[in-house]
Amino acid sequence: MIRVMARAQLKEDDETAILYLQTGGEAARLIREKRLMTAAAYKWNRNVFLYYECMEEELSPEELLPGAADGLSDWPGEERPRKWISLIDVFHFNAPKDAGHWRRKSPVERQVGRVARLKPEMAASYVYYHYQLQEEQAFHGPKYEIIGIHENLLFGYQEFPAVVEEPVLPGKLSTSGTPKEWEDSRMDLHFQPWPDGHLFFKPIETLFAVQL
């Protein structure tokens, strides 16, 4: 099982691209073929976020959404233009051991995407605290929740109702540095507030969401 998160940017006022993304592209076919277990896309302003789970080999966003390219802007930074940027997995409570462990045992009612913006100077601290919590397995949380980062923008994927299980795979740290009270990590100091004053994550528009 391979979990993938990616980010793209829509060209301005490209309604055709949005309509295509809402179809899910090849997601339903790939799930029928058991090459994907879950796939979802979300929109915030001109940003598009993908979350999907590959059963065996990793599939690219282009394989999932081959008709999206014309409606997406190029990202600079590499020799060849890119339409999709990989998000770095900076936090998850649980990780798949295999398809049997990861398969949903009960119906999923909602697949939610959300975003938040870190203060750039607090990004390293955010990653530090979350990696420590993740690998010390200091406390358990939603099995399918995951957070990715690109620059100082965070994208999170969640499922409801939440499933909380003890991880099957062992953590990579034998330390115990996670604060006993998570509030002591002062996550409230890490985030840029939204215009309405809200901190932390906000849900964003779902373009499509499908599962095996």
mmCIF file of C-alpha atoms in Angstrom:
data_model
loop_
_atom_site.group_PDB
_atom_site.id
_atom_site.type_symbol
_atom_site.label_atom_id
_atom_site.label_comp_id
_atom_site.label_asym_id
_atom_site.label_seq_id
_atom_site.Cartn_x
_atom_site.Cartn_y
_atom_site.Cartn_z
ATOM 1 C CA MET A 1 0.000 0.000 0.000
ATOM 2 C CA ILE A 2 1.346 3.420 -1.009
ATOM 3 C CA ARG A 3 -0.320 6.651 0.111
ATOM 4 C CA VAL A 4 0.064 9.618 -2.247
ATOM 5 C CA MET A 5 -0.674 13.313 -1.773
ATOM 6 C CA ALA A 6 -0.190 15.907 -4.518
ATOM 7 C CA ARG A 7 -0.913 19.570 -5.206
ATOM 8 C CA ALA A 8 -1.638 21.411 -8.458
ATOM 9 C CA GLN A 9 -2.767 24.912 -9.407
ATOM 10 C CA LEU A 10 -5.654 25.636 -11.739
ATOM 11 C CA LYS A 11 -5.305 28.175 -14.505
ATOM 12 C CA GLU A 12 -7.502 31.168 -13.834
ATOM 13 C CA ASP A 13 -11.217 30.753 -14.512
ATOM 14 C CA ASP A 14 -10.795 27.297 -16.058
ATOM 15 C CA GLU A 15 -14.264 25.847 -15.484
ATOM 16 C CA THR A 16 -13.598 23.049 -17.977
ATOM 17 C CA ALA A 17 -10.779 21.705 -15.801
ATOM 18 C CA ILE A 18 -12.968 21.822 -12.690
ATOM 19 C CA LEU A 19 -15.756 19.925 -14.441
ATOM 20 C CA TYR A 20 -13.264 17.278 -15.543
ATOM 21 C CA LEU A 21 -11.790 16.940 -12.058
ATOM 22 C CA GLN A 22 -15.289 16.437 -10.664
ATOM 23 C CA THR A 23 -15.654 13.329 -12.838
ATOM 24 C CA GLY A 24 -12.779 11.668 -10.998
ATOM 25 C CA GLY A 25 -10.942 10.868 -14.229
ATOM 26 C CA GLU A 26 -9.807 7.241 -14.151
ATOM 27 C CA ALA A 27 -10.326 6.790 -10.406
ATOM 28 C CA ALA A 28 -13.413 4.562 -10.601
ATOM 29 C CA ARG A 29 -11.804 2.299 -13.221
ATOM 30 C CA LEU A 30 -8.556 2.006 -11.250
ATOM 31 C CA ILE A 31 -10.522 1.095 -8.138
ATOM 32 C CA ARG A 32 -12.519 -1.535 -10.045
ATOM 33 C CA GLU A 33 -9.207 -2.965 -11.261
ATOM 34 C CA LYS A 34 -7.998 -3.002 -7.639
ATOM 35 C CA ARG A 35 -5.063 -0.762 -8.411
ATOM 36 C CA LEU A 36 -6.398 1.906 -6.049
ATOM 37 C CA MET A 37 -8.211 1.540 -2.738
ATOM 38 C CA THR A 38 -9.208 5.188 -2.252
ATOM 39 C CA ALA A 39 -8.989 8.384 -4.313
ATOM 40 C CA ALA A 40 -10.184 11.917 -3.616
ATOM 41 C CA ALA A 41 -9.581 15.453 -4.869
ATOM 42 C CA TYR A 42 -10.229 18.791 -3.198
ATOM 43 C CA LYS A 43 -10.166 22.449 -4.205
ATOM 44 C CA TRP A 44 -9.166 25.571 -2.266
ATOM 45 C CA ASN A 45 -9.005 28.812 -4.280
ATOM 46 C CA ARG A 46 -6.970 27.742 -7.337
ATOM 47 C CA ASN A 47 -5.248 24.885 -5.482
ATOM 48 C CA VAL A 48 -6.159 21.266 -6.191
ATOM 49 C CA PHE A 49 -5.136 18.535 -3.745
ATOM 50 C CA LEU A 50 -5.112 14.796 -4.388
ATOM 51 C CA TYR A 51 -5.116 11.963 -1.894
ATOM 52 C CA TYR A 52 -5.076 8.365 -3.099
ATOM 53 C CA GLU A 53 -3.964 4.912 -2.003
ATOM 54 C CA CYS A 54 -2.202 2.581 -4.445
ATOM 55 C CA MET A 55 -2.614 -1.144 -3.860
ATOM 56 C CA GLU A 56 0.786 -2.198 -5.230
ATOM 57 C CA GLU A 57 2.642 0.041 -7.686
ATOM 58 C CA GLU A 58 2.597 3.795 -7.252
ATOM 59 C CA LEU A 59 0.462 5.563 -9.835
ATOM 60 C CA SER A 60 1.135 9.140 -10.892
ATOM 61 C CA PRO A 61 -1.482 11.908 -10.736
ATOM 62 C CA GLU A 62 -1.344 11.953 -14.542
ATOM 63 C CA GLU A 63 -2.484 8.317 -14.641
ATOM 64 C CA LEU A 64 -5.332 9.118 -12.296
ATOM 65 C CA LEU A 65 -6.388 12.354 -14.046
ATOM 66 C CA PRO A 66 -4.998 12.248 -17.605
ATOM 67 C CA GLY A 67 -7.349 14.956 -18.873
ATOM 68 C CA ALA A 68 -6.424 17.575 -16.287
ATOM 69 C CA ALA A 69 -3.108 18.824 -17.691
ATOM 70 C CA ASP A 70 -4.438 21.556 -20.002
ATOM 71 C CA GLY A 71 -6.245 23.237 -17.131
ATOM 72 C CA LEU A 72 -3.275 23.259 -14.746
ATOM 73 C CA SER A 73 -0.405 25.711 -14.484
ATOM 74 C CA ASP A 74 3.241 24.639 -14.682
ATOM 75 C CA TRP A 75 5.367 24.575 -11.555
ATOM 76 C CA PRO A 76 8.960 25.819 -11.938
ATOM 77 C CA GLY A 77 11.992 24.295 -10.256
ATOM 78 C CA GLU A 78 12.898 21.267 -12.405
ATOM 79 C CA GLU A 79 14.163 20.702 -15.943
ATOM 80 C CA ARG A 80 10.766 19.676 -17.222
ATOM 81 C CA PRO A 81 7.556 21.553 -16.389
ATOM 82 C CA ARG A 82 5.432 19.838 -13.744
ATOM 83 C CA LYS A 83 1.693 19.995 -13.259
ATOM 84 C CA TRP A 84 1.701 18.201 -9.883
ATOM 85 C CA ILE A 85 3.874 18.678 -6.793
ATOM 86 C CA SER A 86 4.271 15.843 -4.305
ATOM 87 C CA LEU A 87 3.323 16.678 -0.742
ATOM 88 C CA ILE A 88 5.605 15.406 2.000
ATOM 89 C CA ASP A 89 3.876 13.225 4.583
ATOM 90 C CA VAL A 90 4.586 15.035 7.864
ATOM 91 C CA PHE A 91 2.095 13.253 10.095
ATOM 92 C CA HIS A 92 -0.093 10.192 10.361
ATOM 93 C CA PHE A 93 -1.339 8.219 13.368
ATOM 94 C CA ASN A 94 -1.291 4.914 11.514
ATOM 95 C CA ALA A 95 0.305 3.401 8.407
ATOM 96 C CA PRO A 96 -0.751 0.450 6.234
ATOM 97 C CA LYS A 97 0.935 -2.886 6.827
ATOM 98 C CA ASP A 98 -0.842 -4.414 3.827
ATOM 99 C CA ALA A 99 -4.139 -4.209 1.965
ATOM 100 C CA GLY A 100 -5.941 -6.414 4.492
ATOM 101 C CA HIS A 101 -4.929 -4.210 7.392
ATOM 102 C CA TRP A 102 -5.883 -1.034 5.517
ATOM 103 C CA ARG A 103 -9.212 -2.100 3.993
ATOM 104 C CA ARG A 104 -12.190 -0.280 5.555
ATOM 105 C CA LYS A 105 -14.257 -2.564 7.760
ATOM 106 C CA SER A 106 -17.352 -0.329 7.801
ATOM 107 C CA PRO A 107 -18.866 2.273 5.446
ATOM 108 C CA VAL A 108 -17.200 5.685 5.247
ATOM 109 C CA GLU A 109 -19.702 8.523 5.432
ATOM 110 C CA ARG A 110 -17.396 11.452 4.615
ATOM 111 C CA GLN A 111 -13.934 11.920 3.083
ATOM 112 C CA VAL A 112 -12.762 15.385 4.043
ATOM 113 C CA GLY A 113 -9.914 17.565 2.790
ATOM 114 C CA ARG A 114 -8.685 20.535 4.810
ATOM 115 C CA VAL A 115 -5.924 23.124 4.681
ATOM 116 C CA ALA A 116 -3.951 25.306 7.079
ATOM 117 C CA ARG A 117 -1.028 27.697 6.764
ATOM 118 C CA LEU A 118 1.988 27.540 9.031
ATOM 119 C CA LYS A 119 4.052 30.532 9.991
ATOM 120 C CA PRO A 120 7.175 29.874 7.873
ATOM 121 C CA GLU A 121 9.491 30.259 10.839
ATOM 122 C CA MET A 122 7.509 27.589 12.738
ATOM 123 C CA ALA A 123 7.544 24.882 10.043
ATOM 124 C CA ALA A 124 10.563 23.040 11.483
ATOM 125 C CA SER A 125 9.001 23.027 14.952
ATOM 126 C CA TYR A 126 5.713 21.679 13.565
ATOM 127 C CA VAL A 127 7.499 18.813 11.804
ATOM 128 C CA TYR A 128 9.631 18.091 14.887
ATOM 129 C CA TYR A 129 6.687 17.741 17.249
ATOM 130 C CA HIS A 130 4.576 15.745 14.830
ATOM 131 C CA TYR A 131 7.306 13.309 13.772
ATOM 132 C CA GLN A 132 8.102 12.708 17.430
ATOM 133 C CA LEU A 133 4.438 12.032 18.259
ATOM 134 C CA GLN A 134 4.055 9.821 15.202
ATOM 135 C CA GLU A 135 7.097 7.614 15.768
ATOM 136 C CA GLU A 136 6.843 7.446 19.557
ATOM 137 C CA GLN A 137 3.160 6.556 19.106
ATOM 138 C CA ALA A 138 2.570 8.671 22.180
ATOM 139 C CA PHE A 139 -1.196 8.482 21.775
ATOM 140 C CA HIS A 140 -3.540 7.058 19.165
ATOM 141 C CA GLY A 141 -5.788 8.909 16.741
ATOM 142 C CA PRO A 142 -7.803 8.439 13.536
ATOM 143 C CA LYS A 143 -6.388 5.567 11.493
ATOM 144 C CA TYR A 144 -6.780 7.176 8.070
ATOM 145 C CA GLU A 145 -5.855 10.765 8.921
ATOM 146 C CA ILE A 146 -2.746 12.130 7.200
ATOM 147 C CA ILE A 147 -1.138 15.563 6.810
ATOM 148 C CA GLY A 148 1.133 16.645 3.962
ATOM 149 C CA ILE A 149 3.151 19.804 3.463
ATOM 150 C CA HIS A 150 4.386 21.890 0.526
ATOM 151 C CA GLU A 151 6.230 25.064 1.450
ATOM 152 C CA ASN A 152 4.255 26.292 4.497
ATOM 153 C CA LEU A 153 0.862 25.032 3.287
ATOM 154 C CA LEU A 154 -0.601 21.979 5.031
ATOM 155 C CA PHE A 155 -3.152 19.656 3.464
ATOM 156 C CA GLY A 156 -4.964 17.109 5.587
ATOM 157 C CA TYR A 157 -7.140 14.118 4.675
ATOM 158 C CA GLN A 158 -9.689 12.656 7.099
ATOM 159 C CA GLU A 159 -12.473 10.082 7.100
ATOM 160 C CA PHE A 160 -15.632 9.995 9.185
ATOM 161 C CA PRO A 161 -16.725 8.282 11.287
ATOM 162 C CA ALA A 162 -13.153 8.144 12.545
ATOM 163 C CA VAL A 163 -11.576 4.754 13.225
ATOM 164 C CA VAL A 164 -9.026 4.715 16.061
ATOM 165 C CA GLU A 165 -6.731 1.701 16.267
ATOM 166 C CA GLU A 166 -3.355 0.938 17.779
ATOM 167 C CA PRO A 167 -0.757 0.943 14.951
ATOM 168 C CA VAL A 168 0.341 -2.472 13.719
ATOM 169 C CA LEU A 169 3.730 -1.252 12.507
ATOM 170 C CA PRO A 170 6.220 -0.279 15.247
ATOM 171 C CA GLY A 171 7.360 3.309 15.656
ATOM 172 C CA LYS A 172 10.874 4.328 14.625
ATOM 173 C CA LEU A 173 11.784 6.086 17.878
ATOM 174 C CA SER A 174 12.437 4.583 21.304
ATOM 175 C CA THR A 175 12.424 7.990 23.002
ATOM 176 C CA SER A 176 9.611 9.549 25.015
ATOM 177 C CA GLY A 177 9.910 13.247 24.222
ATOM 178 C CA THR A 178 6.320 13.990 23.197
ATOM 179 C CA PRO A 179 4.781 16.366 25.777
ATOM 180 C CA LYS A 180 2.528 14.479 28.194
ATOM 181 C CA GLU A 181 -0.043 17.171 27.566
ATOM 182 C CA TRP A 182 -0.167 17.842 23.804
ATOM 183 C CA GLU A 183 -1.262 21.419 24.510
ATOM 184 C CA ASP A 184 2.273 22.041 25.805
ATOM 185 C CA SER A 185 3.532 21.815 22.204
ATOM 186 C CA ARG A 186 1.748 25.165 21.647
ATOM 187 C CA MET A 187 0.444 24.355 18.197
ATOM 188 C CA ASP A 188 -1.589 27.568 18.445
ATOM 189 C CA LEU A 189 1.660 29.489 17.931
ATOM 190 C CA HIS A 190 2.523 27.591 14.744
ATOM 191 C CA PHE A 191 -0.365 28.640 12.495
ATOM 192 C CA GLN A 192 -1.214 31.749 10.532
ATOM 193 C CA PRO A 193 -4.729 32.834 11.522
ATOM 194 C CA TRP A 194 -7.444 32.966 8.878
ATOM 195 C CA PRO A 195 -9.083 36.336 8.074
ATOM 196 C CA ASP A 196 -11.941 35.455 10.471
ATOM 197 C CA GLY A 197 -9.430 34.790 13.256
ATOM 198 C CA HIS A 198 -9.760 30.979 13.162
ATOM 199 C CA LEU A 199 -6.558 28.988 13.721
ATOM 200 C CA PHE A 200 -5.627 25.519 12.520
ATOM 201 C CA PHE A 201 -7.355 23.651 9.650
ATOM 202 C CA LYS A 202 -10.459 24.507 7.628
ATOM 203 C CA PRO A 203 -12.424 22.054 5.429
ATOM 204 C CA ILE A 204 -12.284 22.685 1.671
ATOM 205 C CA GLU A 205 -14.430 21.800 -1.345
ATOM 206 C CA THR A 206 -14.599 18.153 -2.393
ATOM 207 C CA LEU A 207 -14.253 17.572 -6.150
ATOM 208 C CA PHE A 208 -14.644 13.789 -5.986
ATOM 209 C CA ALA A 209 -14.163 10.981 -3.480
ATOM 210 C CA VAL A 210 -14.370 7.246 -4.236
ATOM 211 C CA GLN A 211 -13.371 4.051 -2.460
ATOM 212 C CA LEU A 212 -13.037 0.322 -3.050
#
